[in-house]
mmCIF file of C-alpha atoms and ligand atoms in Angstrom:
data_model
loop_
_atom_site.group_PDB
_atom_site.id
_atom_site.type_symbol
_atom_site.label_atom_id
_atom_site.label_comp_id
_atom_site.label_asym_id
_atom_site.label_seq_id
_atom_site.Cartn_x
_atom_site.Cartn_y
_atom_site.Cartn_z
ATOM 1 C CA UNK A 1 123.325 88.776 125.121
ATOM 2 C CA UNK A 2 122.897 90.652 121.530
ATOM 3 C CA UNK A 3 120.795 93.861 121.873
ATOM 4 C CA UNK A 4 118.236 94.406 119.264
ATOM 5 C CA UNK A 5 119.006 96.912 116.689
ATOM 6 C CA UNK A 6 116.243 99.642 115.695
ATOM 7 C CA UNK A 7 115.222 98.006 112.635
ATOM 8 C CA UNK A 8 114.620 95.095 114.072
ATOM 9 C CA UNK A 9 112.442 96.339 116.986
ATOM 10 C CA UNK A 10 110.647 98.203 114.630
ATOM 11 C CA UNK A 11 110.177 94.792 112.531
ATOM 12 C CA UNK A 12 109.124 93.041 115.303
ATOM 13 C CA UNK A 13 106.498 96.035 116.154
ATOM 14 C CA UNK A 14 105.095 96.324 112.646
ATOM 15 C CA UNK A 15 104.173 93.063 112.905
ATOM 16 C CA UNK A 16 102.270 92.817 115.796
ATOM 17 C CA UNK A 17 100.018 96.323 114.731
ATOM 18 C CA UNK A 18 99.894 94.943 111.471
ATOM 19 C CA UNK A 19 101.446 97.959 110.302
ATOM 20 C CA UNK A 20 103.491 98.616 106.514
ATOM 21 C CA UNK A 21 106.022 101.735 106.371
ATOM 22 C CA UNK A 22 105.415 103.618 103.286
ATOM 23 C CA UNK A 23 108.564 106.085 102.038
ATOM 24 C CA UNK A 24 108.714 108.432 99.902
ATOM 25 C CA UNK A 25 112.291 108.330 97.722
ATOM 26 C CA UNK A 26 113.852 111.887 98.903
ATOM 27 C CA UNK A 27 113.658 109.597 102.732
ATOM 28 C CA UNK A 28 116.929 109.243 104.457
ATOM 29 C CA UNK A 29 118.803 106.462 103.393
ATOM 30 C CA UNK A 30 118.087 104.625 107.164
ATOM 31 C CA UNK A 31 114.440 105.237 106.374
ATOM 32 C CA UNK A 32 114.112 103.910 103.069
ATOM 33 C CA UNK A 33 116.256 100.659 103.961
ATOM 34 C CA UNK A 34 113.144 99.853 106.374
ATOM 35 C CA UNK A 35 110.466 100.361 103.302
ATOM 36 C CA UNK A 36 107.762 97.922 102.786
ATOM 37 C CA UNK A 37 107.807 100.231 99.779
ATOM 38 C CA UNK A 38 108.906 103.369 98.490
ATOM 39 C CA UNK A 39 107.547 105.670 95.841
ATOM 40 C CA UNK A 40 106.696 108.900 94.395
ATOM 41 C CA UNK A 41 103.091 110.961 95.627
ATOM 42 C CA UNK A 42 100.970 108.873 92.912
ATOM 43 C CA UNK A 43 102.490 104.966 93.867
ATOM 44 C CA UNK A 44 102.413 105.380 97.497
ATOM 45 C CA UNK A 45 98.611 106.821 97.625
ATOM 46 C CA UNK A 46 98.031 103.405 95.297
ATOM 47 C CA UNK A 47 99.666 101.368 97.651
ATOM 48 C CA UNK A 48 98.001 103.195 100.713
ATOM 49 C CA UNK A 49 94.171 102.517 98.774
ATOM 50 C CA UNK A 50 95.033 98.978 98.922
ATOM 51 C CA UNK A 51 96.707 97.558 101.959
ATOM 52 C CA UNK A 52 95.083 95.021 104.250
ATOM 53 C CA UNK A 53 96.986 96.484 107.064
ATOM 54 C CA UNK A 54 95.857 98.541 109.872
ATOM 55 C CA UNK A 55 98.267 100.798 110.413
ATOM 56 C CA UNK A 56 100.322 103.078 107.362
ATOM 57 C CA UNK A 57 103.464 104.674 108.782
ATOM 58 C CA UNK A 58 103.643 107.248 106.185
ATOM 59 C CA UNK A 59 107.298 108.336 106.139
ATOM 60 C CA UNK A 60 107.134 111.729 103.478
ATOM 61 C CA UNK A 61 105.518 114.972 104.117
ATOM 62 C CA UNK A 62 102.276 115.802 105.650
ATOM 63 C CA UNK A 63 99.927 116.174 102.461
ATOM 64 C CA UNK A 64 101.612 112.686 101.609
ATOM 65 C CA UNK A 65 99.998 111.123 104.857
ATOM 66 C CA UNK A 66 96.660 113.325 104.527
ATOM 67 C CA UNK A 67 96.094 111.915 101.019
ATOM 68 C CA UNK A 68 96.824 108.254 102.666
ATOM 69 C CA UNK A 69 94.200 109.189 105.340
ATOM 70 C CA UNK A 70 92.044 110.323 102.780
ATOM 71 C CA UNK A 71 91.743 107.469 100.898
ATOM 72 C CA UNK A 72 91.665 104.911 103.683
ATOM 73 C CA UNK A 73 89.839 106.391 106.363
ATOM 74 C CA UNK A 74 89.209 103.201 108.222
ATOM 75 C CA UNK A 75 93.140 102.855 108.723
ATOM 76 C CA UNK A 76 95.219 104.495 111.472
ATOM 77 C CA UNK A 77 97.582 106.678 109.738
ATOM 78 C CA UNK A 78 100.929 107.945 111.343
ATOM 79 C CA UNK A 79 103.713 110.282 110.535
ATOM 80 C CA UNK A 80 106.629 109.626 112.635
ATOM 81 C CA UNK A 81 107.055 113.840 112.361
ATOM 82 C CA UNK A 82 104.142 116.034 112.754
ATOM 83 C CA UNK A 83 106.586 118.778 111.504
ATOM 84 C CA UNK A 84 107.477 117.278 108.644
ATOM 85 C CA UNK A 85 105.333 119.783 106.111
ATOM 86 C CA UNK A 86 105.682 120.710 102.963
ATOM 87 C CA UNK A 87 106.360 124.546 102.772
ATOM 88 C CA UNK A 88 104.750 124.506 98.733
ATOM 89 C CA UNK A 89 101.714 123.044 100.151
ATOM 90 C CA UNK A 90 101.653 125.725 102.397
ATOM 91 C CA UNK A 91 101.330 128.542 99.532
ATOM 92 C CA UNK A 92 98.001 128.396 99.078
ATOM 93 C CA UNK A 93 94.883 128.763 101.454
ATOM 94 C CA UNK A 94 91.655 127.881 101.076
ATOM 95 C CA UNK A 95 90.677 131.407 101.385
ATOM 96 C CA UNK A 96 92.820 132.349 98.550
ATOM 97 C CA UNK A 97 91.329 129.568 96.310
ATOM 98 C CA UNK A 98 87.956 130.314 96.636
ATOM 99 C CA UNK A 99 88.967 134.085 95.542
ATOM 100 C CA UNK A 100 90.431 132.975 92.186
ATOM 101 C CA UNK A 101 87.544 130.685 91.941
ATOM 102 C CA UNK A 102 84.940 133.596 92.003
ATOM 103 C CA UNK A 103 87.073 135.332 89.498
ATOM 104 C CA UNK A 104 86.612 132.130 87.403
ATOM 105 C CA UNK A 105 83.497 130.815 87.999
ATOM 106 C CA UNK A 106 83.503 128.464 84.620
ATOM 107 C CA UNK A 107 86.743 127.360 85.187
ATOM 108 C CA UNK A 108 88.158 123.412 85.831
ATOM 109 C CA UNK A 109 89.877 123.526 89.431
ATOM 110 C CA UNK A 110 93.181 121.088 89.327
ATOM 111 C CA UNK A 111 95.366 121.269 91.899
ATOM 112 C CA UNK A 112 98.497 119.458 92.934
ATOM 113 C CA UNK A 113 98.580 116.348 95.167
ATOM 114 C CA UNK A 114 101.018 118.913 97.109
ATOM 115 C CA UNK A 115 98.286 120.693 99.122
ATOM 116 C CA UNK A 116 96.155 119.779 102.017
ATOM 117 C CA UNK A 117 93.150 118.164 102.540
ATOM 118 C CA UNK A 118 90.886 121.336 103.283
ATOM 119 C CA UNK A 119 92.474 122.745 99.863
ATOM 120 C CA UNK A 120 91.848 119.247 97.799
ATOM 121 C CA UNK A 121 88.359 119.698 98.948
ATOM 122 C CA UNK A 122 88.020 122.841 96.553
ATOM 123 C CA UNK A 123 89.230 120.921 93.726
ATOM 124 C CA UNK A 124 87.561 119.311 90.564
ATOM 125 C CA UNK A 125 90.621 116.884 90.266
ATOM 126 C CA UNK A 126 94.079 116.445 91.569
ATOM 127 C CA UNK A 127 97.136 115.557 89.938
ATOM 128 C CA UNK A 128 100.887 114.534 90.776
ATOM 129 C CA UNK A 129 103.902 115.012 88.566
ATOM 130 C CA UNK A 130 103.395 111.960 87.187
ATOM 131 C CA UNK A 131 100.057 112.337 85.647
ATOM 132 C CA UNK A 132 99.295 116.803 85.478
ATOM 133 C CA UNK A 133 99.847 116.330 81.783
ATOM 134 C CA UNK A 134 97.065 113.638 80.894
ATOM 135 C CA UNK A 135 94.836 115.196 83.630
ATOM 136 C CA UNK A 136 94.826 118.154 81.949
ATOM 137 C CA UNK A 137 94.428 116.759 78.331
ATOM 138 C CA UNK A 138 91.914 114.930 80.170
ATOM 139 C CA UNK A 139 89.748 118.526 80.058
ATOM 140 C CA UNK A 140 89.891 119.607 76.824
ATOM 141 C CA UNK A 141 86.168 120.757 76.994
ATOM 142 C CA UNK A 142 86.918 122.858 79.634
ATOM 143 C CA UNK A 143 87.526 126.886 78.198
ATOM 144 C CA UNK A 144 89.434 127.507 81.528
ATOM 145 C CA UNK A 145 91.544 125.366 83.385
ATOM 146 C CA UNK A 146 92.633 126.613 87.013
ATOM 147 C CA UNK A 147 96.042 124.959 88.153
ATOM 148 C CA UNK A 148 97.523 125.307 91.627
ATOM 149 C CA UNK A 149 99.691 125.846 93.606
ATOM 150 C CA UNK A 150 103.185 125.157 91.361
ATOM 151 C CA UNK A 151 103.841 127.670 88.867
ATOM 152 C CA UNK A 152 106.759 125.843 87.767
ATOM 153 C CA UNK A 153 104.729 122.285 87.099
ATOM 154 C CA UNK A 154 101.507 124.715 85.421
ATOM 155 C CA UNK A 155 104.437 126.289 82.719
ATOM 156 C CA UNK A 156 105.349 122.144 81.944
ATOM 157 C CA UNK A 157 102.250 121.398 81.515
ATOM 158 C CA UNK A 158 101.542 124.149 79.177
ATOM 159 C CA UNK A 159 104.172 123.368 77.162
ATOM 160 C CA UNK A 160 103.331 119.988 76.813
ATOM 161 C CA UNK A 161 99.603 120.384 76.273
ATOM 162 C CA UNK A 162 99.496 123.914 74.573
ATOM 163 C CA UNK A 163 96.622 124.849 76.858
ATOM 164 C CA UNK A 164 96.926 128.579 78.972
ATOM 165 C CA UNK A 165 96.494 127.439 82.753
ATOM 166 C CA UNK A 166 94.866 129.750 85.187
ATOM 167 C CA UNK A 167 98.395 129.604 87.573
ATOM 168 C CA UNK A 168 99.450 130.365 91.067
ATOM 169 C CA UNK A 169 102.726 131.693 92.603
ATOM 170 C CA UNK A 170 103.168 128.928 93.924
ATOM 171 C CA UNK A 171 106.876 126.764 94.283
ATOM 172 C CA UNK A 172 109.249 124.251 95.877
ATOM 173 C CA UNK A 173 111.919 125.994 97.078
ATOM 174 C CA UNK A 174 114.008 123.043 97.543
ATOM 175 C CA UNK A 175 113.924 122.391 93.716
ATOM 176 C CA UNK A 176 113.922 126.168 92.626
ATOM 177 C CA UNK A 177 117.295 126.159 94.206
ATOM 178 C CA UNK A 178 118.976 124.085 91.100
ATOM 179 C CA UNK A 179 120.175 126.484 88.475
ATOM 180 C CA UNK A 180 120.597 126.659 84.713
ATOM 181 C CA UNK A 181 124.375 127.015 85.306
ATOM 182 C CA UNK A 182 124.367 124.298 87.679
ATOM 183 C CA UNK A 183 122.821 121.842 84.435
ATOM 184 C CA UNK A 184 125.338 123.786 82.623
ATOM 185 C CA UNK A 185 128.333 122.837 85.100
ATOM 186 C CA UNK A 186 127.357 119.380 85.046
ATOM 187 C CA UNK A 187 127.192 118.878 81.685
ATOM 188 C CA UNK A 188 130.669 120.309 81.168
ATOM 189 C CA UNK A 189 132.020 117.962 83.723
ATOM 190 C CA UNK A 190 130.412 114.890 82.769
ATOM 191 C CA UNK A 191 129.576 115.579 78.749
ATOM 192 C CA UNK A 192 127.812 112.122 78.163
ATOM 193 C CA UNK A 193 125.584 112.031 81.037
ATOM 194 C CA UNK A 194 121.677 112.451 80.030
ATOM 195 C CA UNK A 195 120.005 115.108 82.214
ATOM 196 C CA UNK A 196 116.924 114.538 84.099
ATOM 197 C CA UNK A 197 114.814 117.186 86.241
ATOM 198 C CA UNK A 198 111.323 117.269 88.397
ATOM 199 C CA UNK A 199 108.943 119.202 86.733
ATOM 200 C CA UNK A 200 109.144 121.438 89.864
ATOM 201 C CA UNK A 201 112.551 122.711 88.802
ATOM 202 C CA UNK A 202 112.613 126.355 87.098
ATOM 203 C CA UNK A 203 111.244 126.322 83.694
ATOM 204 C CA UNK A 204 114.849 127.592 82.359
ATOM 205 C CA UNK A 205 116.170 124.231 83.986
ATOM 206 C CA UNK A 206 113.407 121.827 82.574
ATOM 207 C CA UNK A 207 113.789 123.489 78.984
ATOM 208 C CA UNK A 208 117.622 122.029 79.498
ATOM 209 C CA UNK A 209 116.840 118.740 80.474
ATOM 210 C CA UNK A 210 116.652 115.535 78.392
ATOM 211 C CA UNK A 211 113.735 113.766 80.031
ATOM 212 C CA UNK A 212 111.243 115.771 82.981
ATOM 213 C CA UNK A 213 110.075 113.191 85.265
ATOM 214 C CA UNK A 214 108.538 112.587 88.911
ATOM 215 C CA UNK A 215 111.351 110.871 91.312
ATOM 216 C CA UNK A 216 109.598 107.278 90.402
ATOM 217 C CA UNK A 217 109.717 107.768 86.688
ATOM 218 C CA UNK A 218 113.438 109.045 87.040
ATOM 219 C CA UNK A 219 114.168 105.078 88.838
ATOM 220 C CA UNK A 220 112.647 104.116 86.129
ATOM 221 C CA UNK A 221 114.361 105.920 83.649
ATOM 222 C CA UNK A 222 117.954 105.011 85.308
ATOM 223 C CA UNK A 223 117.411 101.515 85.156
ATOM 224 C CA UNK A 224 116.125 101.186 81.182
ATOM 225 C CA UNK A 225 118.439 104.063 79.259
ATOM 226 C CA UNK A 226 121.627 102.430 78.080
ATOM 227 C CA UNK A 227 123.253 105.721 79.244
ATOM 228 C CA UNK A 228 126.164 105.303 82.083
ATOM 229 C CA UNK A 229 126.137 108.892 83.991
ATOM 230 C CA UNK A 230 123.158 110.954 84.813
ATOM 231 C CA UNK A 231 122.820 114.519 85.939
ATOM 232 C CA UNK A 232 119.772 114.485 88.767
ATOM 233 C CA UNK A 233 117.756 117.346 89.264
ATOM 234 C CA UNK A 234 115.596 117.249 92.226
ATOM 235 C CA UNK A 235 116.165 116.315 95.843
ATOM 236 C CA UNK A 236 119.505 114.752 96.402
ATOM 237 C CA UNK A 237 117.832 111.954 98.679
ATOM 238 C CA UNK A 238 116.900 110.352 95.237
ATOM 239 C CA UNK A 239 120.233 109.333 94.262
ATOM 240 C CA UNK A 240 120.493 107.089 97.551
ATOM 241 C CA UNK A 241 118.064 105.068 95.694
ATOM 242 C CA UNK A 242 119.272 105.165 91.915
ATOM 243 C CA UNK A 243 122.827 104.542 93.462
ATOM 244 C CA UNK A 244 121.499 101.296 95.204
ATOM 245 C CA UNK A 245 119.265 99.987 92.156
ATOM 246 C CA UNK A 246 122.073 100.777 89.505
ATOM 247 C CA UNK A 247 125.535 99.750 91.069
ATOM 248 C CA UNK A 248 126.926 100.249 87.465
ATOM 249 C CA UNK A 249 126.190 103.452 86.900
ATOM 250 C CA UNK A 250 127.253 107.001 88.112
ATOM 251 C CA UNK A 251 124.583 110.050 88.981
ATOM 252 C CA UNK A 252 125.419 113.290 89.975
ATOM 253 C CA UNK A 253 123.270 115.472 91.807
ATOM 254 C CA UNK A 254 122.553 118.776 89.485
ATOM 255 C CA UNK A 255 123.045 120.734 92.933
ATOM 256 C CA UNK A 256 124.262 119.587 96.268
ATOM 257 C CA UNK A 257 121.690 122.456 97.612
ATOM 258 C CA UNK A 258 118.473 120.632 96.398
ATOM 259 C CA UNK A 259 117.600 119.486 99.911
ATOM 260 C CA UNK A 260 114.077 119.032 101.194
ATOM 261 C CA UNK A 261 114.385 119.832 105.131
ATOM 262 C CA UNK A 262 111.467 118.194 106.312
ATOM 263 C CA UNK A 263 111.536 114.866 104.228
ATOM 264 C CA UNK A 264 114.751 114.761 106.508
ATOM 265 C CA UNK A 265 112.996 115.061 109.463
ATOM 266 C CA UNK A 266 111.880 111.473 110.069
ATOM 267 C CA UNK A 267 114.208 108.767 111.413
ATOM 268 C CA UNK A 268 114.229 105.344 112.488
ATOM 269 C CA UNK A 269 113.786 106.513 116.283
ATOM 270 C CA UNK A 270 110.986 108.421 115.294
ATOM 271 C CA UNK A 271 109.521 105.565 113.562
ATOM 272 C CA UNK A 272 109.856 103.371 116.465
ATOM 273 C CA UNK A 273 108.259 105.650 118.503
ATOM 274 C CA UNK A 274 105.770 106.085 116.462
ATOM 275 C CA UNK A 275 104.789 102.365 116.334
ATOM 276 C CA UNK A 276 105.045 102.221 120.105
ATOM 277 C CA UNK A 277 102.935 104.983 121.145
ATOM 278 C CA UNK A 278 100.778 104.851 117.256
ATOM 279 C CA UNK A 279 100.994 108.349 117.127
ATOM 280 C CA UNK A 280 101.187 111.255 115.777
ATOM 281 C CA UNK A 281 97.784 110.299 113.455
ATOM 282 C CA UNK A 282 96.744 111.814 110.703
ATOM 283 C CA UNK A 283 93.095 112.499 110.344
ATOM 284 C CA UNK A 284 90.637 114.459 108.519
ATOM 285 C CA UNK A 285 87.422 115.474 108.956
ATOM 286 C CA UNK A 286 84.461 113.969 107.346
ATOM 287 C CA UNK A 287 83.100 116.585 104.912
ATOM 288 C CA UNK A 288 86.537 117.523 104.127
ATOM 289 C CA UNK A 289 87.815 114.018 103.357
ATOM 290 C CA UNK A 290 84.795 113.303 101.286
ATOM 291 C CA UNK A 291 84.872 116.065 98.801
ATOM 292 C CA UNK A 292 88.674 115.851 98.817
ATOM 293 C CA UNK A 293 88.257 112.119 98.097
ATOM 294 C CA UNK A 294 86.401 113.166 95.076
ATOM 295 C CA UNK A 295 88.929 114.908 93.466
ATOM 296 C CA UNK A 296 91.394 112.214 93.976
ATOM 297 C CA UNK A 297 89.547 109.586 92.868
ATOM 298 C CA UNK A 298 88.528 111.537 89.636
ATOM 299 C CA UNK A 299 92.770 111.579 89.124
ATOM 300 C CA UNK A 300 92.549 108.060 89.695
ATOM 301 C CA UNK A 301 89.631 106.969 87.060
ATOM 302 C CA UNK A 302 91.997 109.728 84.475
ATOM 303 C CA UNK A 303 95.615 107.755 84.795
HETATM 304 P P1 LIG B 1 107.010 113.289 93.319
HETATM 305 O O1 LIG B 1 105.392 112.495 93.409
HETATM 306 O O2 LIG B 1 107.627 112.728 92.085
HETATM 307 O O3 LIG B 1 107.622 112.088 94.150
HETATM 308 O O4 LIG B 1 106.996 114.401 94.030
HETATM 309 C C1 LIG B 1 107.107 114.521 95.428
HETATM 310 C C2 LIG B 1 107.570 116.119 95.734
HETATM 311 O O5 LIG B 1 106.830 116.396 96.648
HETATM 312 C C3 LIG B 1 108.415 116.393 94.334
HETATM 313 O O6 LIG B 1 109.082 117.765 95.405
HETATM 314 FE FE1 LIG B 2 107.794 119.993 98.917
HETATM 315 FE FE2 LIG B 2 109.794 120.571 97.452
HETATM 316 FE FE3 LIG B 2 109.863 119.130 99.898
HETATM 317 FE FE4 LIG B 2 108.443 118.342 97.685
HETATM 318 S S1 LIG B 2 110.783 119.131 97.894
HETATM 319 S S2 LIG B 2 107.954 117.954 99.825
HETATM 320 S S3 LIG B 2 107.615 120.165 97.103
HETATM 321 S S4 LIG B 2 109.266 121.470 99.972
#
């Protein structure tokens, strides 16, 4: 008798639990392959907000699962590895943000979705890499704007909006590994290739790009551009999706060093355990959830 494979067992249990599997674009291929939906931070939040499923298995990092839980408190949100955190999100605490707000009491406070629920509860509005520029443009009447925690995303938004932001010294340890010389080298090897980069990259790298995009926007660009070769300035996990969706095109990672170890913690085996045991559940206290939700809803109204 044929024994059931992992993915088959996951599919069966998923049905039994009325669960869906949401998968970020950087996840391991084996996880992307069993996704109900793959996407960037914004897309996955929207799907979480609108699903009828009872259980959401969130394959990404902790702040993403927390965002899903904030948007659907009546659902069980599971993360298959509780240690899958985002170091950038850990670079700012509520206490530090409160101090910054005290220094600038009139400032609007905008926070990247890559923050904890506690930090989101301190924000006026949240943003993702897809909509950061639109969110700042929507705050034209505000003289001062605090933008946390990613200084490189803030730099990019400043360039696009012509505004000066009050920034925090946070950054993504994975994206800063992509250096200008990496782009130069890849361009030399592939002179016809377009360069697309994530706005979490160093400003010097962003300045060398043809396009600056979120991970799912990169997926769309890769499909729509007539270019046959693309240099990809983001976490290397995205390349799997790009190649699968565009087998006739070539994708070159700007740097093989751009790996987010936290995004690689989740495996099919851990997904099966999560569904079997219904854990680990990500939950946010009511007070934090209510305040954080306000910042997320404000973002969803803008875009
Ligand atoms: P995206 O929203 O573009 O997928 O980015 C999330 C992230 O953590 C990038 O490092
Ligand atoms: Fe956080 Fe960077 Fe990993 Fe994205 S790639 S989850 S910002 S550490």
